[in-house]
Coordinates of C-alpha atoms in Angstrom, one line a residue:
M1 CA 23.2 13.0 3.0
N2 CA 23.2 9.4 1.8
A3 CA 20.4 7.3 0.2
V4 CA 19.7 5.4 3.5
T5 CA 19.2 8.7 5.5
I6 CA 17.0 10.1 2.8
M7 CA 14.9 6.9 2.7
G8 CA 14.6 7.0 6.5
I9 CA 13.4 10.6 6.5
S10 CA 11.0 9.8 3.7
I11 CA 9.5 7.0 5.7
M12 CA 8.9 9.3 8.7
V13 CA 7.5 12.1 6.6
C14 CA 5.1 9.9 4.7
C15 CA 4.0 7.4 7.4
L16 CA 3.6 9.6 10.5
P17 CA 0.8 11.7 9.1
I18 CA -1.1 8.5 8.0
F19 CA -1.2 7.1 11.5
I20 CA -2.1 10.4 13.0
I21 CA -5.0 10.7 10.6
M22 CA -6.0 7.1 11.4
F23 CA -6.0 8.0 15.1
F24 CA -8.4 11.0 14.7
I25 CA -10.7 8.9 12.4
L26 CA -10.9 6.0 14.9
Y27 CA -11.0 8.0 18.2
P28 CA -13.3 11.0 18.1
K29 CA -13.6 12.9 21.4
K30 CA -17.0 14.5 20.6
W31 CA -18.9 11.2 20.2
R32 CA -22.4 12.9 20.4
Q33 CA -21.8 14.5 17.0
K34 CA -21.1 11.1 15.4
N35 CA -23.5 8.5 14.0
I36 CA -20.9 5.7 14.6
V37 CA -18.4 5.5 17.5
F38 CA -16.0 2.5 17.9
G39 CA -18.1 0.7 15.2
V40 CA -21.3 1.1 17.3
R41 CA -24.3 3.1 16.0
V42 CA -25.1 6.0 18.3
T43 CA -28.8 6.1 19.2
D44 CA -30.8 8.7 21.1
K45 CA -30.9 6.4 24.2
L46 CA -27.1 6.5 24.4
K47 CA -27.3 10.2 24.8
E48 CA -29.8 10.1 27.7
D49 CA -28.7 11.2 31.2
G50 CA -26.9 8.5 33.1
T51 CA -26.1 6.4 30.0
A52 CA -24.3 9.3 28.3
E53 CA -22.1 9.8 31.3
R54 CA -21.0 6.2 31.1
V55 CA -20.3 6.6 27.4
D56 CA -18.3 9.7 28.2
D57 CA -16.1 7.8 30.6
I58 CA -15.5 5.0 28.1
V59 CA -14.7 7.3 25.2
S60 CA -12.3 9.3 27.4
D61 CA -10.5 6.2 28.7
I62 CA -10.2 4.6 25.3
W63 CA -9.0 7.9 23.8
K64 CA -6.2 8.1 26.4
K65 CA -5.1 4.6 25.8
A66 CA -5.1 5.2 22.0
V67 CA -2.9 8.3 22.6
I68 CA -0.3 6.1 24.3
V69 CA -0.4 3.6 21.4
L70 CA 0.0 6.4 18.9
I71 CA 3.0 7.8 20.8
C72 CA 4.6 4.4 20.8
I73 CA 4.0 4.1 17.1
I74 CA 5.6 7.5 16.4
A75 CA 8.6 6.6 18.5
A76 CA 9.0 3.2 16.7
I77 CA 8.8 4.9 13.2
V78 CA 11.3 7.6 14.1
G79 CA 13.7 5.0 15.6
I80 CA 13.4 2.8 12.5
G81 CA 14.0 5.8 10.2
L82 CA 17.3 6.4 12.0
I83 CA 18.7 2.9 11.4
P84 CA 21.8 3.1 9.1
D85 CA 21.3 -0.3 7.4
M86 CA 18.8 0.0 4.5
T87 CA 17.7 -3.7 4.5
V88 CA 17.2 -3.8 8.3
M89 CA 15.3 -0.5 8.1
M90 CA 12.9 -1.6 5.4
I91 CA 12.2 -5.0 7.0
L92 CA 11.5 -3.5 10.4
F93 CA 9.5 -0.7 8.8
T94 CA 7.2 -3.3 7.0
V95 CA 6.7 -5.2 10.2
C96 CA 6.1 -2.0 12.1
V97 CA 3.3 -0.9 9.7
Y98 CA 1.4 -4.2 10.2
A99 CA 2.0 -4.1 14.0
A100 CA 1.0 -0.4 14.2
I101 CA -2.3 -1.0 12.4
L102 CA -3.1 -3.8 14.7
A103 CA -2.0 -1.9 17.8
L104 CA -4.0 1.2 16.9
N105 CA -7.2 -0.9 16.6
I106 CA -6.8 -2.7 19.9
P107 CA -8.4 0.2 22.0
Y108 CA -11.0 0.5 19.3
V109 CA -12.0 -3.1 19.7
R110 CA -12.2 -2.6 23.5
G111 CA -14.4 0.4 23.1
N112 CA -16.6 -1.5 20.7
A113 CA -17.2 -4.3 23.2
L114 CA -18.0 -1.8 26.0
L115 CA -20.5 0.2 24.0
K116 CA -22.2 -2.9 22.7
S117 CA -22.6 -4.0 26.3
I118 CA -24.2 -0.7 27.3
K119 CA -26.6 -0.9 24.4
R120 CA -27.7 -4.4 25.3
E121 CA -28.4 -3.2 28.8
N122 CA -30.3 0.0 28.0
V123 CA -31.3 0.3 24.4
T124 CA -34.4 -1.2 22.9
K125 CA -34.1 -1.2 19.1
E126 CA -36.9 0.8 17.5
K127 CA -38.3 -0.6 14.3
S128 CA -38.4 1.9 11.4
D129 CA -38.1 -0.5 8.5
N130 CA -41.0 1.0 6.6
I131 CA -39.5 4.5 6.7
T132 CA -36.1 3.2 5.8
V133 CA -37.3 1.3 2.8
A134 CA -39.5 4.1 1.5
A135 CA -36.8 6.7 1.8
D136 CA -34.2 4.4 0.2
L137 CA -36.4 3.5 -2.7
K138 CA -37.0 7.2 -3.5
S139 CA -33.4 8.2 -3.3
V140 CA -31.6 5.1 -4.7
T141 CA -31.6 6.2 -8.4
Q142 CA -30.8 9.8 -7.7
A143 CA -27.8 9.8 -5.4
H144 CA -25.0 9.2 -7.9
A145 CA -22.0 11.5 -8.4
V146 CA -19.4 9.8 -10.7
K147 CA -18.6 11.7 -13.9
K148 CA -17.0 9.2 -16.3
S149 CA -15.0 11.8 -18.1
S150 CA -13.3 12.8 -14.8
L151 CA -12.0 9.3 -14.4
F152 CA -11.4 8.1 -18.0
I153 CA -9.4 11.1 -19.2
P154 CA -6.5 10.7 -16.6
L155 CA -6.8 6.9 -17.0
G156 CA -6.4 7.3 -20.8
I157 CA -3.3 9.5 -20.3
T158 CA -1.8 6.8 -18.0
A159 CA -2.6 4.2 -20.7
V160 CA -0.8 6.4 -23.3
G161 CA 2.1 6.6 -20.9
L162 CA 2.3 2.8 -20.9
I163 CA 2.3 2.7 -24.7
I164 CA 5.1 5.3 -24.8
A165 CA 7.2 3.4 -22.3
L166 CA 6.7 0.1 -24.3
L167 CA 7.7 1.8 -27.6
Y168 CA 10.8 3.3 -25.8
D169 CA 11.9 -0.1 -24.5
L170 CA 11.3 -1.6 -28.0
D171 CA 13.5 1.1 -29.4
V172 CA 10.7 2.5 -31.6
I173 CA 11.0 5.8 -29.8
T174 CA 14.5 7.3 -29.7
A175 CA 13.7 10.6 -28.0
G176 CA 15.9 11.6 -25.1
S177 CA 19.6 11.4 -24.4
S178 CA 19.5 8.7 -21.7
S179 CA 19.6 5.0 -22.8
V180 CA 20.3 3.5 -19.4
F181 CA 16.8 1.9 -19.2
K182 CA 16.1 1.3 -22.8
G183 CA 15.5 -2.4 -23.5
S184 CA 15.3 -3.3 -19.9
F185 CA 11.5 -2.9 -19.7
A186 CA 11.9 -1.3 -16.3
L187 CA 10.0 1.8 -17.5
T188 CA 7.3 -0.4 -19.1
G189 CA 6.9 -2.3 -15.8
L190 CA 6.6 1.0 -13.9
A191 CA 4.0 2.3 -16.3
G192 CA 2.1 -1.0 -16.0
I193 CA 2.0 -0.7 -12.2
F194 CA 0.7 2.9 -12.5
L195 CA -2.0 1.8 -15.0
F196 CA -3.0 -1.2 -12.9
T197 CA -3.3 1.0 -9.8
S198 CA -5.3 3.6 -11.8
V199 CA -7.8 0.9 -12.9
I200 CA -8.2 -0.1 -9.3
F201 CA -9.1 3.5 -8.4
V202 CA -11.7 3.6 -11.2
I203 CA -13.2 0.4 -9.8
I204 CA -13.2 1.9 -6.3
A205 CA -15.0 5.0 -7.7
F206 CA -17.8 3.0 -9.2
V207 CA -18.1 0.7 -6.2
M208 CA -18.4 3.7 -3.8
D209 CA -20.9 5.4 -6.1
N210 CA -23.1 2.3 -6.1
L211 CA -23.1 1.5 -2.4
R212 CA -26.4 1.4 -0.6
N213 CA -27.5 4.9 0.4
E214 CA -27.2 5.8 4.1
I215 CA -30.5 6.8 5.6
V216 CA -30.0 9.8 7.8
S217 CA -33.6 11.1 7.8
S218 CA -37.2 10.2 7.1
D219 CA -37.1 12.9 4.4
S220 CA -36.0 11.3 1.2
D221 CA -34.7 14.6 -0.2
V222 CA -32.3 14.9 2.7
N223 CA -31.1 11.4 2.1
V224 CA -30.5 12.2 -1.6
N225 CA -28.6 15.4 -0.9
Y226 CA -26.4 13.7 1.8
N227 CA -25.6 10.6 -0.2
R228 CA -24.9 12.5 -3.4
A229 CA -22.6 14.9 -1.6
K230 CA -20.8 12.0 0.1
K231 CA -20.4 10.0 -3.1
K232 CA -19.2 13.1 -5.0
L233 CA -16.5 13.6 -2.3
H234 CA -15.3 10.0 -2.9
A235 CA -15.5 10.4 -6.7
D236 CA -13.5 13.6 -6.6
M237 CA -10.8 11.9 -4.5
C238 CA -10.6 9.0 -6.9
A239 CA -10.3 11.4 -9.8
A240 CA -7.5 13.3 -8.0
S241 CA -5.7 10.0 -7.4
L242 CA -5.9 9.2 -11.2
W243 CA -4.5 12.6 -12.1
I244 CA -1.6 12.1 -9.6
H245 CA -0.8 8.8 -11.3
A246 CA -1.0 10.4 -14.8
V247 CA 1.2 13.4 -13.9
L248 CA 3.8 11.4 -12.0
L249 CA 4.0 8.7 -14.7
I250 CA 4.6 11.3 -17.5
T251 CA 7.2 13.0 -15.2
A252 CA 8.9 9.6 -14.7
I253 CA 8.9 8.8 -18.4
I254 CA 10.6 12.1 -19.2
G255 CA 13.1 11.5 -16.4
F256 CA 13.9 8.0 -17.5
M257 CA 14.4 9.2 -21.1
T258 CA 16.6 12.2 -20.3
F259 CA 18.5 11.5 -17.1
F260 CA 18.4 9.2 -14.1
S261 CA 19.6 9.5 -10.5
E262 CA 18.8 7.7 -7.3
M263 CA 17.9 11.0 -5.7
A264 CA 15.4 11.8 -8.5
L265 CA 13.8 8.4 -8.0
I266 CA 13.5 8.9 -4.2
I267 CA 12.0 12.4 -4.7
L268 CA 9.4 10.9 -7.1
C269 CA 8.5 8.2 -4.6
V270 CA 8.2 10.7 -1.8
A271 CA 6.1 13.0 -3.9
Y272 CA 3.8 10.1 -4.8
L273 CA 3.3 9.1 -1.1
L274 CA 2.9 12.7 0.1
S275 CA 0.3 13.3 -2.5
F276 CA -1.9 10.6 -1.1
V277 CA -1.3 11.7 2.5
V278 CA -2.6 15.1 1.5
L279 CA -5.6 13.5 -0.3
M280 CA -6.4 11.5 2.8
A281 CA -6.2 14.6 5.0
V282 CA -8.5 16.5 2.6
L283 CA -11.0 13.6 2.5
V284 CA -11.1 13.3 6.3
R285 CA -11.7 17.1 6.7
R286 CA -14.4 17.3 4.0
R287 CA -16.1 14.2 5.2
S288 CA -16.2 15.6 8.8
Q289 CA -17.6 18.9 7.5
L290 CA -20.3 17.0 5.5
N291 CA -21.3 14.9 8.5
G292 CA -21.4 18.1 10.6
M293 CA -24.0 19.5 8.4
Y294 CA -26.3 16.6 9.0
E295 CA -25.5 15.9 12.6
H296 CA -29.0 17.0 13.8
T297 CA -31.0 15.0 11.4
E298 CA -33.0 12.0 12.6
D299 CA -31.0 8.8 12.3
Q300 CA -33.1 6.2 10.4
G301 CA -30.3 3.8 9.9
V302 CA -30.7 0.1 10.6
D303 CA -29.1 -0.8 13.9
D304 CA -26.9 -3.8 12.7
D305 CA -24.1 -3.6 15.3
D306 CA -24.1 -7.4 15.7
N307 CA -23.2 -7.8 12.1
W308 CA -19.9 -6.0 12.7
I309 CA -17.3 -8.1 14.4
F310 CA -15.2 -5.8 16.7
G311 CA -16.8 -2.9 14.7
L312 CA -14.3 -3.7 11.9
I313 CA -15.3 -6.8 10.0
Y314 CA -18.7 -7.0 8.4
Y315 CA -20.2 -10.6 8.4
N316 CA -23.9 -10.9 7.5
P317 CA -25.0 -14.1 5.7
K318 CA -28.5 -12.5 5.1
D319 CA -27.0 -9.5 3.2
R320 CA -26.4 -10.3 -0.5
R321 CA -24.1 -7.3 -1.0
L322 CA -20.4 -7.9 -1.5
N323 CA -19.4 -4.3 -0.8
V324 CA -20.5 -2.2 2.2
E325 CA -19.4 1.1 3.6
K326 CA -16.9 1.0 6.3
R327 CA -17.9 1.9 9.9
N328 CA -14.5 3.0 11.1
G329 CA -13.5 5.5 8.5
M330 CA -14.0 6.1 4.8
G331 CA -14.3 3.8 1.8
A332 CA -15.8 0.4 1.5
T333 CA -15.1 -3.1 2.9
V334 CA -16.5 -6.5 1.9
N335 CA -19.1 -8.7 3.5
F336 CA -17.0 -11.7 4.5
A337 CA -20.1 -13.9 4.7
H338 CA -20.5 -13.4 0.9
P339 CA -18.7 -16.0 -1.3
G340 CA -16.7 -13.2 -2.9
G341 CA -15.8 -11.9 0.5
K342 CA -14.4 -15.2 1.5
V343 CA -12.2 -15.1 -1.6
V344 CA -11.0 -11.6 -0.7
G345 CA -10.3 -12.7 2.9
A346 CA -8.2 -15.7 1.7
F347 CA -6.3 -13.5 -0.7
L348 CA -5.5 -10.9 2.0
A349 CA -4.3 -13.6 4.3
L350 CA -2.2 -15.2 1.6
S351 CA -0.7 -11.8 0.7
M352 CA 0.3 -11.2 4.3
I353 CA 2.0 -14.6 4.5
V354 CA 3.9 -13.9 1.2
V355 CA 5.0 -10.5 2.5
F356 CA 6.4 -12.0 5.7
V357 CA 8.0 -14.9 4.0
S358 CA 9.6 -12.5 1.5
L359 CA 11.0 -10.4 4.3
I360 CA 12.5 -13.4 6.1
Y361 CA 14.1 -14.5 2.8
V362 CA 15.5 -11.1 2.0
G363 CA 16.9 -10.9 5.6
M364 CA 18.5 -14.3 5.3
L365 CA 20.1 -13.4 1.9
D366 CA 21.4 -10.1 3.2
S367 CA 23.2 -11.8 6.0
A368 CA 24.4 -14.9 4.1
E369 CA 27.8 -14.9 2.4
M370 CA 28.1 -15.0 -1.4
N371 CA 30.4 -17.7 -2.6
L372 CA 31.9 -18.6 -6.0
S373 CA 33.5 -21.9 -6.8
V374 CA 34.6 -23.9 -9.8
T375 CA 33.4 -27.6 -9.8
D376 CA 33.2 -30.1 -12.6
G377 CA 33.8 -27.5 -15.3
K378 CA 31.1 -25.2 -14.0
V379 CA 31.1 -21.8 -12.2
I380 CA 28.7 -22.1 -9.3
C381 CA 27.2 -19.0 -7.6
H382 CA 26.0 -20.1 -4.1
Q383 CA 24.1 -18.2 -1.5
L384 CA 21.7 -20.3 0.6
R385 CA 21.4 -22.3 -2.6
D386 CA 23.0 -22.5 -6.0
E387 CA 21.7 -19.3 -7.7
Y388 CA 23.5 -19.8 -11.0
V389 CA 25.5 -22.7 -12.5
I390 CA 27.5 -21.5 -15.6
D391 CA 29.0 -24.1 -17.9
I392 CA 32.6 -23.0 -18.7
D393 CA 32.3 -24.5 -22.2
E394 CA 29.5 -22.0 -22.9
I395 CA 31.5 -18.9 -21.9
K396 CA 32.3 -16.7 -24.9
E397 CA 33.9 -13.8 -23.0
I398 CA 35.2 -13.3 -19.4
S399 CA 36.8 -10.2 -17.8
Y400 CA 37.7 -9.0 -14.4
N401 CA 37.3 -5.5 -12.8
E402 CA 38.5 -4.4 -9.4
D403 CA 35.9 -1.7 -8.7
V404 CA 32.3 -2.9 -7.9
S405 CA 31.3 0.6 -6.9
S406 CA 31.8 1.9 -10.4
L407 CA 29.0 -0.2 -11.7
K408 CA 25.6 1.5 -12.4
I409 CA 23.1 -1.2 -11.6
I410 CA 19.3 -1.0 -11.8
K411 CA 17.1 -3.7 -10.4
L412 CA 14.5 -5.2 -12.8
S413 CA 13.6 -8.2 -10.5
G414 CA 15.2 -10.1 -7.7
V415 CA 16.8 -8.8 -4.5
G416 CA 18.6 -5.5 -4.3
T417 CA 19.9 -4.0 -1.1
D418 CA 22.8 -1.8 -0.1
K419 CA 24.8 -5.0 0.4
L420 CA 23.9 -7.2 -2.6
A421 CA 22.4 -7.4 -6.0
N422 CA 21.0 -10.8 -6.8
G423 CA 18.7 -11.3 -9.8
N424 CA 17.9 -9.6 -13.0
F425 CA 19.5 -6.2 -13.3
A426 CA 20.5 -3.6 -15.9
V427 CA 24.2 -3.1 -15.5
A428 CA 26.0 -0.4 -17.5
N429 CA 25.4 -1.1 -21.2
D430 CA 23.9 -4.6 -20.5
K431 CA 20.2 -4.0 -20.5
S432 CA 19.2 -7.2 -18.8
C433 CA 21.7 -9.6 -17.2
K434 CA 22.1 -11.9 -14.2
T435 CA 23.8 -10.5 -11.2
F436 CA 25.3 -12.2 -8.2
L437 CA 27.2 -9.3 -6.6
S438 CA 28.3 -8.5 -3.0
L439 CA 28.4 -4.7 -3.2
K440 CA 30.6 -4.6 -0.1
S441 CA 33.3 -6.6 -1.8
D442 CA 36.0 -5.4 -4.3
G443 CA 36.2 -6.9 -7.7
Y444 CA 33.8 -8.7 -10.0
I445 CA 33.8 -11.0 -13.0
R446 CA 31.8 -10.3 -16.1
I447 CA 30.9 -13.4 -18.1
V448 CA 29.2 -13.5 -21.5
T449 CA 27.5 -16.6 -22.9
D450 CA 25.3 -17.1 -26.0
D451 CA 22.1 -16.1 -24.3
K452 CA 23.1 -14.4 -21.0
T453 CA 25.5 -11.9 -19.4
Y454 CA 26.6 -12.4 -15.8
Y455 CA 28.1 -10.1 -13.2
I456 CA 29.3 -12.1 -10.3
N457 CA 31.7 -12.0 -7.3
D458 CA 32.5 -13.6 -4.0
S459 CA 32.2 -12.1 -0.6
S460 CA 36.0 -12.2 -0.6
A461 CA 37.8 -10.1 -3.3
S462 CA 40.8 -12.6 -3.3
D463 CA 38.4 -15.5 -3.9
T464 CA 36.8 -13.7 -6.8
K465 CA 40.2 -13.1 -8.4
S466 CA 41.1 -16.8 -7.8
V467 CA 37.9 -18.0 -9.6
Y468 CA 38.6 -15.7 -12.5
D469 CA 42.2 -16.9 -12.9
E470 CA 41.0 -20.6 -12.7
V471 CA 38.3 -20.1 -15.3
N472 CA 40.5 -18.0 -17.5
E473 CA 43.1 -20.8 -17.5
M474 CA 40.6 -23.5 -18.3
M475 CA 39.3 -21.5 -21.3
K476 CA 42.8 -21.3 -22.9

């Protein structure tokens, strides 16, 4: 079983459960047991005879359409996972994830519009502001669940892991028998990503703990118990996420120092993704159980459906909060009417643009030929543009090898696919060097200058050898 097949299976194993869980979060069949359905608050009047039957028909129809969408998503993910080309598979997979999230929300948006229409026809909002404020004021200081030690202990372990990785790359620590990564700062970069993500989870934990309490009853004690239990659930999930980061980082550090294989790296990535799939499933189950315990309480929540665009996007200029609890699942979202919310929205839009531009660029690189040439005393590496221009007068050492497949290359930055390696890579004993390699071609040239080492070749093995001979002759 090759790396492409393993990656395809990993995609299917990790992604399919996520979309299935999303489906059950967005499309509950027993809507009477929910406070929110399709982003619309369920009131007692929606459950009255006549109106309830109409809601039943809407929920059933939307659920069937969502099932069709889910089946199409599953088929698409399975099909992409079977593609034999790694680059094509990863590009299509990334596009598929964005498209699947959008597609899975389309029936939800339709259901939101239909239920809002029914409420406008039949529901008169009942004012209960005095009860809401009084209950909230009594419970606001009591419903907190975050224990700082449960967050900062695993965060500290992850920070120690980053220090160990940095000392290893600086050659201060010599433990372990493997030196493939030492000095490349690949391990330090990985540890930095783990620490950054862990800090994000700590922030999420405190944001969730300080969200406005949900009012489920006119009894303040009931509100305190419900909100404390809900916030403890989120705090526990964030703490579990931090421990996953800490344990997997320490495992990765030990593996990098002692041995390294592509299979071990893939297994580590799959374990990481599956851990969060399991956490998500546990969170959904426990949240459902918690809400079930309070399903018969009197709903004192403010009916603010009109502030939720499509039931997904919160936009309320009168609300000074930046973070609010999501209506269509778990966690928090931002108030896009808030100045900070506008910044977050712009950042998300920019991130999506960067992702798609990067995908297009990688796809173009993967299909474009790599060419070497010697012009005006310089070796030029060209693929879409001149990637590297090496002055022959600066070359201190040059050698030719016929077997590209024998190279052990590890990407530090740049583009690495099953067809090419273009950017900063660790190659063999060279911890950080510039690569311009077509991995499907035979033969490569190793060039050493005062400050850089290059591994380069042409899409044609004969052209690679011709460039080597020409440069070698000019250096005599």
